[in-house]
Short mmCIF file of C-alpha atoms in Angstrom, two decimals:
data_model
loop_
_atom_site.label_atom_id
_atom_site.label_comp_id
_atom_site.label_asym_id
_atom_site.label_seq_id
_atom_site.Cartn_x
_atom_site.Cartn_y
_atom_site.Cartn_z
CA MET A 668 0.12 -0.05 -0.11
CA ILE A 669 3.06 2.29 0.82
CA THR A 670 4.58 2.15 -2.60
CA ALA A 671 1.05 2.41 -4.31
CA LEU A 672 0.80 5.52 -2.49
CA ALA A 673 4.07 6.65 -3.73
CA ASN A 674 2.62 7.72 -6.71
CA PRO A 675 1.27 11.54 -6.38
CA HIS A 676 -1.50 10.57 -8.78
CA ARG A 677 -2.86 7.56 -6.67
CA PHE A 678 -2.04 9.54 -3.78
CA LEU A 679 -4.34 12.05 -4.50
CA ALA A 680 -7.21 9.67 -5.63
CA PHE A 681 -6.54 7.68 -1.97
CA ALA A 682 -7.33 11.57 -0.30
CA ARG A 683 -9.87 12.19 -2.19
CA TRP A 684 -11.91 10.01 -0.03
CA ALA A 685 -9.82 9.19 3.24
CA MET A 686 -9.28 13.03 4.38
CA PRO A 687 -13.08 13.43 4.58
CA ALA A 688 -13.41 10.10 6.37
CA ALA A 689 -10.66 11.11 8.75
CA THR A 690 -12.14 14.30 9.30
CA VAL A 691 -15.53 12.95 10.15
CA ALA A 692 -13.93 10.41 12.18
CA ALA A 693 -11.89 13.01 14.46
CA VAL A 694 -15.00 15.49 14.51
CA LEU A 695 -16.98 12.87 15.98
CA LEU A 696 -14.15 11.37 18.27
CA PHE A 697 -13.91 15.08 19.82
CA ALA A 698 -17.42 15.22 20.14
CA ILE A 699 -17.51 11.99 22.23
CA GLY A 700 -13.98 12.51 24.31
CA LEU A 701 -14.00 16.02 25.07
CA PRO A 702 -17.77 16.15 26.98
CA TRP A 703 -16.84 12.84 28.16
CA GLY A 704 -13.12 14.05 29.70
CA LEU A 705 -14.55 17.62 30.69
CA PHE A 706 -17.71 16.71 32.35
CA TYR A 707 -18.63 13.27 32.89
CA ALA A 708 -15.25 11.36 34.14
CA PRO A 709 -14.89 11.88 37.47
CA ALA A 710 -12.66 14.36 39.20
CA GLU A 711 -9.28 12.74 40.88
CA ARG A 712 -9.18 12.34 44.70
CA LEU A 713 -6.32 14.55 45.27
CA GLN A 714 -5.96 17.01 42.29
CA GLY A 715 -9.78 17.55 41.85
CA GLU A 716 -11.31 18.74 38.85
CA SER A 717 -7.70 20.37 37.37
CA VAL A 718 -7.04 16.76 36.52
CA ARG A 719 -9.37 16.90 33.52
CA ILE A 720 -6.74 18.71 31.46
CA ILE A 721 -5.08 15.25 31.07
CA TYR A 722 -7.44 14.45 28.52
CA ILE A 723 -6.26 17.55 26.24
CA HIS A 724 -2.03 17.22 27.67
CA VAL A 725 -1.70 13.40 27.80
CA PRO A 726 -2.80 12.74 24.15
CA ALA A 727 -1.11 15.87 22.73
CA ALA A 728 2.23 14.58 24.24
CA TRP A 729 1.84 10.86 22.87
CA TRP A 730 1.15 12.13 19.66
CA ALA A 731 3.75 14.93 19.33
CA LEU A 732 6.42 12.02 20.10
CA GLY A 733 4.38 9.69 17.36
CA VAL A 734 3.99 12.26 14.88
CA TYR A 735 7.84 12.96 15.20
CA VAL A 736 8.57 9.25 15.07
CA PHE A 737 6.40 9.26 11.77
CA MET A 738 8.01 12.46 10.51
CA ALA A 739 11.82 10.62 11.21
CA GLY A 740 10.39 7.44 9.10
CA ALA A 741 9.19 9.57 6.02
CA CYS A 742 12.47 11.57 5.96
CA PHE A 743 14.36 8.12 6.07
CA VAL A 744 11.99 6.93 3.20
CA GLY A 745 12.75 9.87 1.23
CA PHE A 746 16.42 10.41 2.07
CA VAL A 747 17.03 6.64 1.00
CA TRP A 748 14.57 5.84 -1.72
CA ARG A 749 13.68 9.31 -2.70
CA HIS A 750 10.22 8.95 -2.94
CA ALA A 751 8.78 12.55 -3.52
CA ILE A 752 5.29 11.95 -1.56
CA ALA A 753 7.64 10.58 1.74
CA ASP A 754 9.31 14.40 1.72
CA VAL A 755 5.62 15.95 1.11
CA ALA A 756 4.48 14.25 3.90
CA ALA A 757 7.28 14.61 6.25
CA LYS A 758 7.10 18.47 5.48
CA ALA A 759 3.28 18.03 6.26
CA ALA A 760 3.48 16.55 9.08
CA ALA A 761 5.92 18.95 11.05
CA PRO A 762 3.85 22.05 11.80
CA ILE A 763 0.96 19.51 13.03
CA GLY A 764 3.61 17.62 15.38
CA ALA A 765 5.02 21.44 16.40
CA VAL A 766 1.04 22.49 17.58
CA TYR A 767 0.47 19.46 19.11
CA ALA A 768 4.20 19.41 21.53
CA GLY A 769 3.01 23.38 21.84
CA LEU A 770 -0.36 22.54 23.07
CA CYS A 771 1.52 19.93 25.45
CA LEU A 772 3.78 22.71 26.90
CA ALA A 773 0.81 25.00 27.32
CA THR A 774 -1.61 22.54 29.05
CA GLY A 775 1.27 21.46 31.00
CA SER A 776 2.27 24.83 32.18
CA LEU A 777 -1.46 25.25 33.27
CA TRP A 778 -1.39 21.94 35.10
CA ALA A 779 1.85 22.87 36.77
CA GLU A 780 -0.13 26.34 38.11
CA ALA A 781 -3.12 24.46 39.32
CA THR A 782 -1.17 21.54 41.21
CA TRP A 783 2.21 23.20 42.21
CA GLU A 784 1.31 26.88 41.83
CA ARG A 785 4.04 27.15 39.64
CA TRP A 786 3.71 28.00 35.92
CA TRP A 787 6.53 25.95 34.67
CA VAL A 788 7.93 22.87 36.35
CA TRP A 789 11.43 21.25 35.21
CA ASP A 790 10.19 17.94 35.19
CA ALA A 791 11.85 15.21 33.11
CA ARG A 792 8.73 15.14 30.81
CA LEU A 793 7.79 18.56 30.29
CA THR A 794 11.80 19.54 29.57
CA SER A 795 11.82 16.69 26.73
CA MET A 796 9.02 18.02 25.62
CA LEU A 797 10.38 21.41 25.06
CA ILE A 798 13.37 20.21 23.53
CA LEU A 799 11.41 18.45 21.10
CA PHE A 800 9.66 21.51 20.48
CA LEU A 801 12.20 22.97 19.69
CA THR A 802 13.59 20.21 17.17
CA TYR A 803 10.27 21.00 15.39
CA LEU A 804 10.79 24.83 15.22
CA GLY A 805 14.53 23.92 13.90
CA TYR A 806 13.31 21.12 11.56
CA LEU A 807 10.70 24.15 9.98
CA ALA A 808 13.25 26.83 10.27
CA LEU A 809 15.77 25.00 8.30
CA HIS A 810 13.33 23.81 5.53
CA ALA A 811 12.23 27.43 5.03
CA ALA A 812 15.43 28.54 4.79
CA ILE A 813 17.02 26.34 2.01
CA GLU A 814 15.06 27.56 -1.55
CA ASP A 815 15.65 24.73 -3.53
CA GLU A 816 12.59 22.30 -2.67
CA GLU A 817 14.37 18.95 -2.92
CA ARG A 818 17.50 19.89 -1.10
CA ALA A 819 15.84 21.71 1.57
CA ALA A 820 13.84 17.96 2.23
CA ARG A 821 16.91 15.88 2.22
CA ILE A 822 18.97 18.37 4.47
CA ALA A 823 15.89 18.69 6.61
CA GLY A 824 15.37 15.16 6.71
CA VAL A 825 19.06 14.70 8.32
CA PHE A 826 18.32 17.28 10.70
CA CYS A 827 14.94 15.58 11.49
CA MET A 828 16.68 11.75 11.69
CA ALA A 829 19.37 12.89 14.28
CA GLY A 830 16.66 14.77 16.10
CA LEU A 831 15.01 11.26 16.57
CA ILE A 832 18.45 9.92 18.25
CA ASN A 833 18.56 13.11 20.33
CA VAL A 834 14.98 13.06 22.05
CA PRO A 835 15.48 9.94 24.23
CA ILE A 836 19.00 10.93 25.10
CA VAL A 837 17.49 14.33 26.13
CA HIS A 838 14.85 12.18 27.79
CA PHE A 839 17.29 10.17 29.69
CA SER A 840 19.44 13.11 30.62
CA VAL A 841 16.68 15.05 32.28
CA ASP A 842 15.19 11.79 34.49
CA TRP A 843 18.95 11.16 35.47
CA TRP A 844 18.99 14.78 36.66
CA THR A 845 15.60 15.30 38.34
CA THR A 846 16.25 11.80 40.08
CA GLN A 847 19.59 12.77 41.35
CA HIS A 848 19.10 16.22 42.57
CA GLN A 849 15.35 16.84 43.22
CA GLY A 850 14.28 12.95 44.50
CA ALA A 851 11.40 11.64 43.37
CA SER A 852 8.82 13.30 45.82
CA VAL A 853 6.73 15.65 43.69
CA PHE A 854 7.50 14.31 40.32
CA ARG A 855 7.05 10.59 40.32
CA ALA A 856 8.24 8.42 37.37
CA ASP A 857 5.01 7.32 37.20
CA GLY A 858 1.74 8.57 38.19
CA PRO A 859 -0.80 6.26 39.94
CA SER A 860 -2.14 3.71 38.41
CA ILE A 861 -5.04 5.09 36.08
CA ASP A 862 -8.71 4.12 36.73
CA PRO A 863 -10.90 2.48 33.76
CA SER A 864 -13.59 5.49 34.15
CA MET A 865 -10.32 7.65 33.35
CA LEU A 866 -8.72 5.54 30.94
CA TRP A 867 -11.43 4.70 28.38
CA PRO A 868 -12.20 8.66 27.82
CA LEU A 869 -8.42 9.23 27.57
CA LEU A 870 -8.40 6.48 24.65
CA VAL A 871 -10.95 8.14 23.01
CA MET A 872 -8.96 11.22 23.12
CA ALA A 873 -5.89 9.78 21.72
CA LEU A 874 -7.66 8.47 18.71
CA ALA A 875 -9.54 11.62 18.02
CA TYR A 876 -5.73 13.41 18.10
CA ALA A 877 -4.84 10.70 15.66
CA ALA A 878 -7.76 11.24 13.69
CA ALA A 879 -7.08 14.74 13.30
CA PHE A 880 -3.56 14.42 12.54
CA ALA A 881 -4.18 12.05 9.56
CA ALA A 882 -6.87 14.60 8.61
CA LEU A 883 -4.81 17.54 8.68
CA LEU A 884 -1.69 15.67 7.22
CA MET A 885 -3.48 14.51 4.11
CA ALA A 886 -4.85 17.87 3.79
CA ASN A 887 -1.87 19.21 4.20
CA MET A 888 0.22 17.09 1.66
CA GLN A 889 -2.93 17.79 -0.94
CA ALA A 890 -2.33 21.33 -0.78
CA GLU A 891 1.50 20.94 -1.27
CA ILE A 892 1.05 18.57 -4.36
CA HIS A 893 -1.16 21.03 -5.91
CA ARG A 894 1.00 24.14 -5.07
CA ARG A 895 3.89 21.90 -6.84
CA ARG A 896 2.01 21.54 -9.86
CA VAL A 897 0.72 24.96 -10.10
CA GLU A 898 4.24 26.04 -9.76
CA ALA A 899 5.41 23.54 -12.51
CA ALA A 900 2.81 24.81 -14.90
CA ALA A 901 3.68 28.32 -14.25
CA ALA A 902 7.26 27.39 -15.01
CA ARG A 903 6.48 25.63 -18.25
CA ARG A 904 4.28 28.61 -19.26
CA LEU A 905 7.15 30.81 -18.75
CA ARG A 906 9.30 28.89 -20.93
CA ALA A 907 7.05 28.53 -23.63
CA ALA A 908 6.67 32.20 -23.63
CA MET B 144 48.28 9.16 0.55
CA SER B 145 46.91 7.01 3.25
CA LEU B 146 43.83 8.11 4.86
CA LEU B 147 45.49 9.04 8.20
CA GLY B 148 47.34 10.96 6.13
CA ILE B 149 44.96 12.93 4.41
CA MET B 150 43.20 13.51 7.75
CA GLY B 151 46.48 14.51 9.37
CA ALA B 152 47.14 17.27 6.27
CA GLN B 153 43.20 18.29 7.14
CA PHE B 154 43.72 18.70 10.59
CA ARG B 155 47.19 20.89 10.09
CA ARG B 156 45.34 22.93 7.57
CA ASP B 157 42.28 23.56 9.91
CA LEU B 158 44.19 24.60 12.86
CA ALA B 159 46.43 26.88 10.76
CA LEU B 160 43.19 28.49 10.13
CA VAL B 161 41.81 28.68 13.59
CA TRP B 162 44.93 29.88 14.98
CA LYS B 163 45.39 32.63 12.02
CA SER B 164 41.92 33.86 11.92
CA GLY B 165 41.88 34.29 15.66
CA ALA B 166 41.08 31.35 18.17
CA ALA B 167 41.52 34.64 20.05
CA ALA B 168 37.63 35.55 19.41
CA PRO B 169 36.05 32.68 20.77
CA LEU B 170 38.28 32.86 23.96
CA GLY B 171 37.67 36.44 24.59
CA PHE B 172 34.00 35.63 24.14
CA PHE B 173 34.00 33.29 26.82
CA LEU B 174 35.65 35.01 29.17
CA GLY B 175 33.58 38.08 28.42
CA ALA B 176 30.24 35.79 28.93
CA ALA B 177 32.01 34.44 31.92
CA ALA B 178 32.76 38.03 33.35
CA LEU B 179 29.33 39.20 32.85
CA THR B 180 27.45 36.53 34.40
CA PRO B 181 28.02 36.99 37.99
CA LEU B 182 26.92 41.06 37.78
CA ALA B 183 23.59 39.37 37.36
CA VAL B 184 23.71 38.09 41.20
CA ARG B 185 25.62 41.46 42.50
CA PRO B 186 28.48 39.62 44.07
CA THR B 187 29.39 42.44 46.40
CA THR B 188 29.39 40.99 50.14
CA PHE B 189 30.77 37.85 51.09
CA ASP B 190 27.29 36.27 51.87
CA GLU B 191 26.64 37.28 48.27
CA LEU B 192 30.16 35.63 46.76
CA ASP B 193 28.84 32.50 48.53
CA GLN B 194 25.99 32.96 46.60
CA LEU B 195 27.71 33.25 43.37
CA ALA B 196 29.62 30.17 44.33
CA GLN B 197 26.61 27.79 44.49
CA ILE B 198 26.05 28.71 40.88
CA GLY B 199 28.97 29.96 39.37
CA PRO B 200 30.85 27.05 38.01
CA GLN B 201 27.58 26.11 36.20
CA LEU B 202 27.22 29.66 34.83
CA LEU B 203 30.71 28.82 32.99
CA TRP B 204 29.39 26.30 30.81
CA ILE B 205 26.39 28.69 29.49
CA ALA B 206 29.74 30.91 28.28
CA ALA B 207 31.20 27.69 27.04
CA ALA B 208 27.92 26.52 24.84
CA LEU B 209 27.71 29.94 23.64
CA ALA B 210 31.53 30.14 22.56
CA ALA B 211 30.85 26.80 21.12
CA LEU B 212 27.84 27.89 18.80
CA LEU B 213 29.76 31.04 17.87
CA VAL B 214 32.84 28.83 16.18
CA LEU B 215 30.28 26.50 14.70
CA GLU B 216 28.69 29.10 12.36
CA ARG B 217 31.70 29.39 10.23
CA LEU B 218 33.14 25.69 10.42
CA PHE B 219 31.79 24.80 7.07
CA GLN B 220 30.46 27.79 5.58
CA ALA B 221 33.74 29.29 4.72
CA ASP B 222 34.54 25.76 2.89
CA LEU B 223 31.22 26.11 1.00
CA GLU B 224 32.58 29.46 -0.23
CA ASP B 225 35.87 29.28 -1.29
CA GLY B 226 35.25 25.74 -2.97
CA SER B 227 37.22 23.62 -0.15
CA LEU B 228 34.36 21.66 0.34
CA ASP B 229 34.06 20.28 -3.36
CA GLN B 230 37.68 19.27 -3.15
CA MET B 231 36.87 17.41 0.17
CA THR B 232 34.27 15.70 -1.80
CA LEU B 233 36.51 14.92 -4.46
CA SER B 234 39.19 13.70 -2.01
CA ALA B 235 40.36 9.90 -1.66
CA ALA B 236 39.21 9.90 1.97
CA PRO B 237 35.80 9.61 3.28
CA LEU B 238 33.74 13.23 3.82
CA GLU B 239 33.28 11.74 7.24
CA ALA B 240 36.74 11.31 8.05
CA LEU B 241 37.56 15.13 7.08
CA VAL B 242 34.98 16.08 9.09
CA ALA B 243 36.09 14.31 12.02
CA ALA B 244 39.45 15.78 11.49
CA LYS B 245 38.15 19.17 11.38
CA ALA B 246 36.23 19.00 14.31
CA ALA B 247 39.13 17.60 15.90
CA ALA B 248 41.24 20.80 14.78
CA LEU B 249 38.52 22.87 16.05
CA TRP B 250 38.43 21.02 19.72
CA VAL B 251 42.22 21.46 20.02
CA GLY B 252 42.30 25.04 18.60
CA VAL B 253 39.62 26.69 20.40
CA GLY B 254 38.09 23.67 23.03
CA LEU B 255 41.05 22.92 24.87
CA PRO B 256 42.12 26.81 25.33
CA ILE B 257 38.50 27.61 26.48
CA ALA B 258 38.97 24.82 28.90
CA LEU B 259 42.22 25.89 30.33
CA ALA B 260 40.93 29.78 30.54
CA GLY B 261 37.96 28.00 32.57
CA ALA B 262 40.24 27.41 35.49
CA PRO B 263 41.02 31.27 36.18
CA ALA B 264 37.04 32.07 35.17
CA ALA B 265 35.97 29.54 37.81
CA LEU B 266 38.40 30.70 40.74
CA ALA B 267 36.86 34.25 39.87
CA LEU B 268 33.14 32.41 40.03
CA GLN B 269 34.45 31.51 43.75
CA ALA B 270 34.82 27.54 42.74
CA PRO B 271 37.07 26.07 45.63
CA PRO B 272 40.59 25.82 44.14
CA ALA B 273 40.51 21.95 44.70
CA ALA B 274 37.67 21.75 42.75
CA ILE B 275 39.57 23.37 39.49
CA PRO B 276 41.05 20.59 37.80
CA ALA B 277 37.90 18.87 37.70
CA ILE B 278 36.01 21.66 36.28
CA ALA B 279 38.52 22.27 33.49
CA THR B 280 38.69 18.56 32.76
CA GLY B 281 34.80 18.80 32.37
CA LEU B 282 34.86 21.76 30.01
CA ALA B 283 37.69 19.82 27.92
CA VAL B 284 35.52 16.86 27.45
CA GLY B 285 32.29 19.23 27.11
CA MET B 286 33.84 21.05 24.48
CA ALA B 287 34.18 17.89 22.36
CA ALA B 288 30.62 17.01 23.16
CA PHE B 289 29.57 20.83 22.05
CA ILE B 290 31.39 20.45 19.10
CA GLY B 291 30.30 16.80 17.98
CA ALA B 292 26.91 17.75 18.50
CA GLY B 293 26.67 20.86 16.88
CA LEU B 294 28.28 19.48 13.65
CA VAL B 295 24.76 18.45 11.95
CA GLY B 296 23.56 22.15 12.68
CA ALA B 297 26.47 23.56 11.11
CA ALA B 298 26.46 21.32 7.92
CA ALA B 299 22.76 21.78 7.50
CA ALA B 300 22.79 25.64 7.79
CA ALA B 301 26.34 25.72 5.79
CA SER B 302 24.58 27.34 2.59
CA VAL B 303 22.00 29.68 4.31
CA LYS B 304 22.97 33.48 4.53
CA ARG B 305 23.56 34.70 7.85
CA GLY B 306 22.84 31.37 9.17
CA GLY B 307 24.14 31.97 12.87
CA VAL B 308 20.69 32.09 14.40
CA LEU B 309 19.23 29.19 12.72
CA ILE B 310 22.91 27.49 13.72
CA ALA B 311 21.90 28.01 16.90
CA LEU B 312 18.58 26.78 17.09
CA LEU B 313 19.35 23.40 15.10
CA ALA B 314 22.47 23.05 17.62
CA LEU B 315 20.65 23.62 20.91
CA PRO B 316 18.33 20.63 21.30
CA PHE B 317 21.65 18.72 20.99
CA PHE B 318 23.42 20.73 23.56
CA ALA B 319 20.90 19.66 26.13
CA PRO B 320 22.61 16.44 27.12
CA PRO B 321 26.28 17.26 27.56
CA PHE B 322 25.02 20.69 29.16
CA ILE B 323 23.20 18.93 31.84
CA PHE B 324 26.08 16.31 32.54
CA GLY B 325 28.77 18.83 32.51
CA ALA B 326 26.88 21.45 34.27
CA ALA B 327 26.42 18.38 37.20
CA ALA B 328 29.62 17.12 37.25
CA ALA B 329 30.99 20.93 37.72
CA ARG B 330 28.22 21.19 40.45
CA ALA B 331 29.25 18.11 41.98
CA ALA B 332 32.94 18.85 42.07
CA VAL B 333 32.02 22.32 43.54
CA LEU B 334 29.77 20.65 46.59
CA GLY B 335 32.82 18.06 46.96
CA ASP B 336 30.23 15.45 45.84
CA PRO B 337 31.71 12.37 43.90
CA PHE B 338 31.43 13.58 40.32
CA GLY B 339 31.98 10.51 38.58
CA GLU B 340 28.83 9.65 37.44
CA ALA B 341 27.74 12.68 35.72
CA PHE B 342 31.46 12.80 34.36
CA ALA B 343 31.37 9.48 33.10
CA LEU B 344 28.00 10.11 31.33
CA LEU B 345 29.55 13.27 30.09
CA CYS B 346 32.19 11.49 28.37
CA GLY B 347 29.89 8.86 27.01
CA ILE B 348 27.71 11.90 25.55
CA ALA B 349 31.03 13.09 24.01
CA LEU B 350 32.01 10.01 22.59
CA ALA B 351 28.76 9.47 21.04
CA ALA B 352 28.69 12.97 19.53
CA ALA B 353 32.38 11.79 17.87
CA ALA B 354 30.77 8.87 16.53
CA ILE B 355 27.50 10.00 14.96
CA GLY B 356 28.35 13.86 14.43
CA PRO B 357 30.81 13.64 11.60
CA VAL B 358 28.57 10.75 9.38
CA ALA B 359 25.35 13.08 9.89
CA ALA B 360 27.14 16.13 9.01
CA ALA B 361 28.77 14.48 6.09
CA ALA B 362 25.42 13.67 4.79
CA ALA B 363 24.23 17.18 5.03
CA LEU B 364 27.41 18.51 3.44
CA ARG B 365 27.26 16.17 0.20
CA LEU B 366 23.95 17.71 -0.34
CA GLN B 367 25.32 21.37 -0.04
CA ALA B 368 27.92 20.45 -2.39
CA GLU B 369 25.93 18.96 -5.02
#
């Protein structure tokens, strides 16, 4: 299936129905997950109502990482086999992943204020997410700074793959540092095991984020392919004239 | 010419260039940044000097990271502009080896002097004299880690005009691990805690950066030269 979709024409034919389908799925899942998490799921014993931000925060964190892995995979395919669609996919995924990471940081900051009365804490996961966010910004800035489209995709792809090695190392470093110097008092490595009444809405929200990513990714890719076609047509007309 | 011969020639050329075109500038920048940071905590009384001692050696690491960014900016740009990079890709030696030789020259020409200058700077930032050898050694290893980790960013942004800010953005995520372990080792040295664990992890990060950095940088540089 992946190789079949490597053809832009076939990809567009696939996305013509898959993009609206993913959009509908995302809207439905958010319509179920958001009210479930924000109103019907139980409040937590220690943190009260503020724990509800978990339904926005945690899926954003999962998919910020997931999108990055997807992006690095696309960069790898684009780098090794020179599939144009893989480059398009990586470029289209980057802003979505950056927004997910930014959403995770913003909600994490709000949550920290509600729980610890501080607008930012340097706990391991929040710090790794900040570094991941910076890596997304670096990828976007690098891609934008190089004019030649194909060269930009490949050079930014090298950076993206190097970042994939870096992110777990950063996570390990910060983990080591918090356990060394702050003690595992406030920032436990694992939260208390989660109750099914909270787990289900969380999983629905995770699916909603995934569907939203799929829909936005395909929309971005469609726009990018059409943009390239328009530019190619304009260049042809210029040559003919 | 053997592989080592070519790498040696590249190393000598880059070291000569570093010395001639001013290894003094990053060194002066490092000392200047290290001299400015204590002003932020107003170290006028002995109490305040003691407070400075709590954070001083870690502040040195900020200055070292900034100095590393400064030298990384021109590392490949100059080669791309004057055509040396094309010669390097045509060389019998793999580009990875030449990049490693360039990085080694940068470490010897800029990294080691900064580590040595770190000794008096750490004293001025109120580190106890007994901790100075550990701090300087940590800085020497840390500069190797910074240079290795920054290679990919420097190579990726080499063709970008005025790419200095971009290189900073690209390199910063890779600076986080050596920064964490290096500053932790410096802090442990000052407090008299065992600093072996943080230092060993810093050495591990430096080795990993020295192994991966040239390969990733060479992949990006080949695309620049195409």
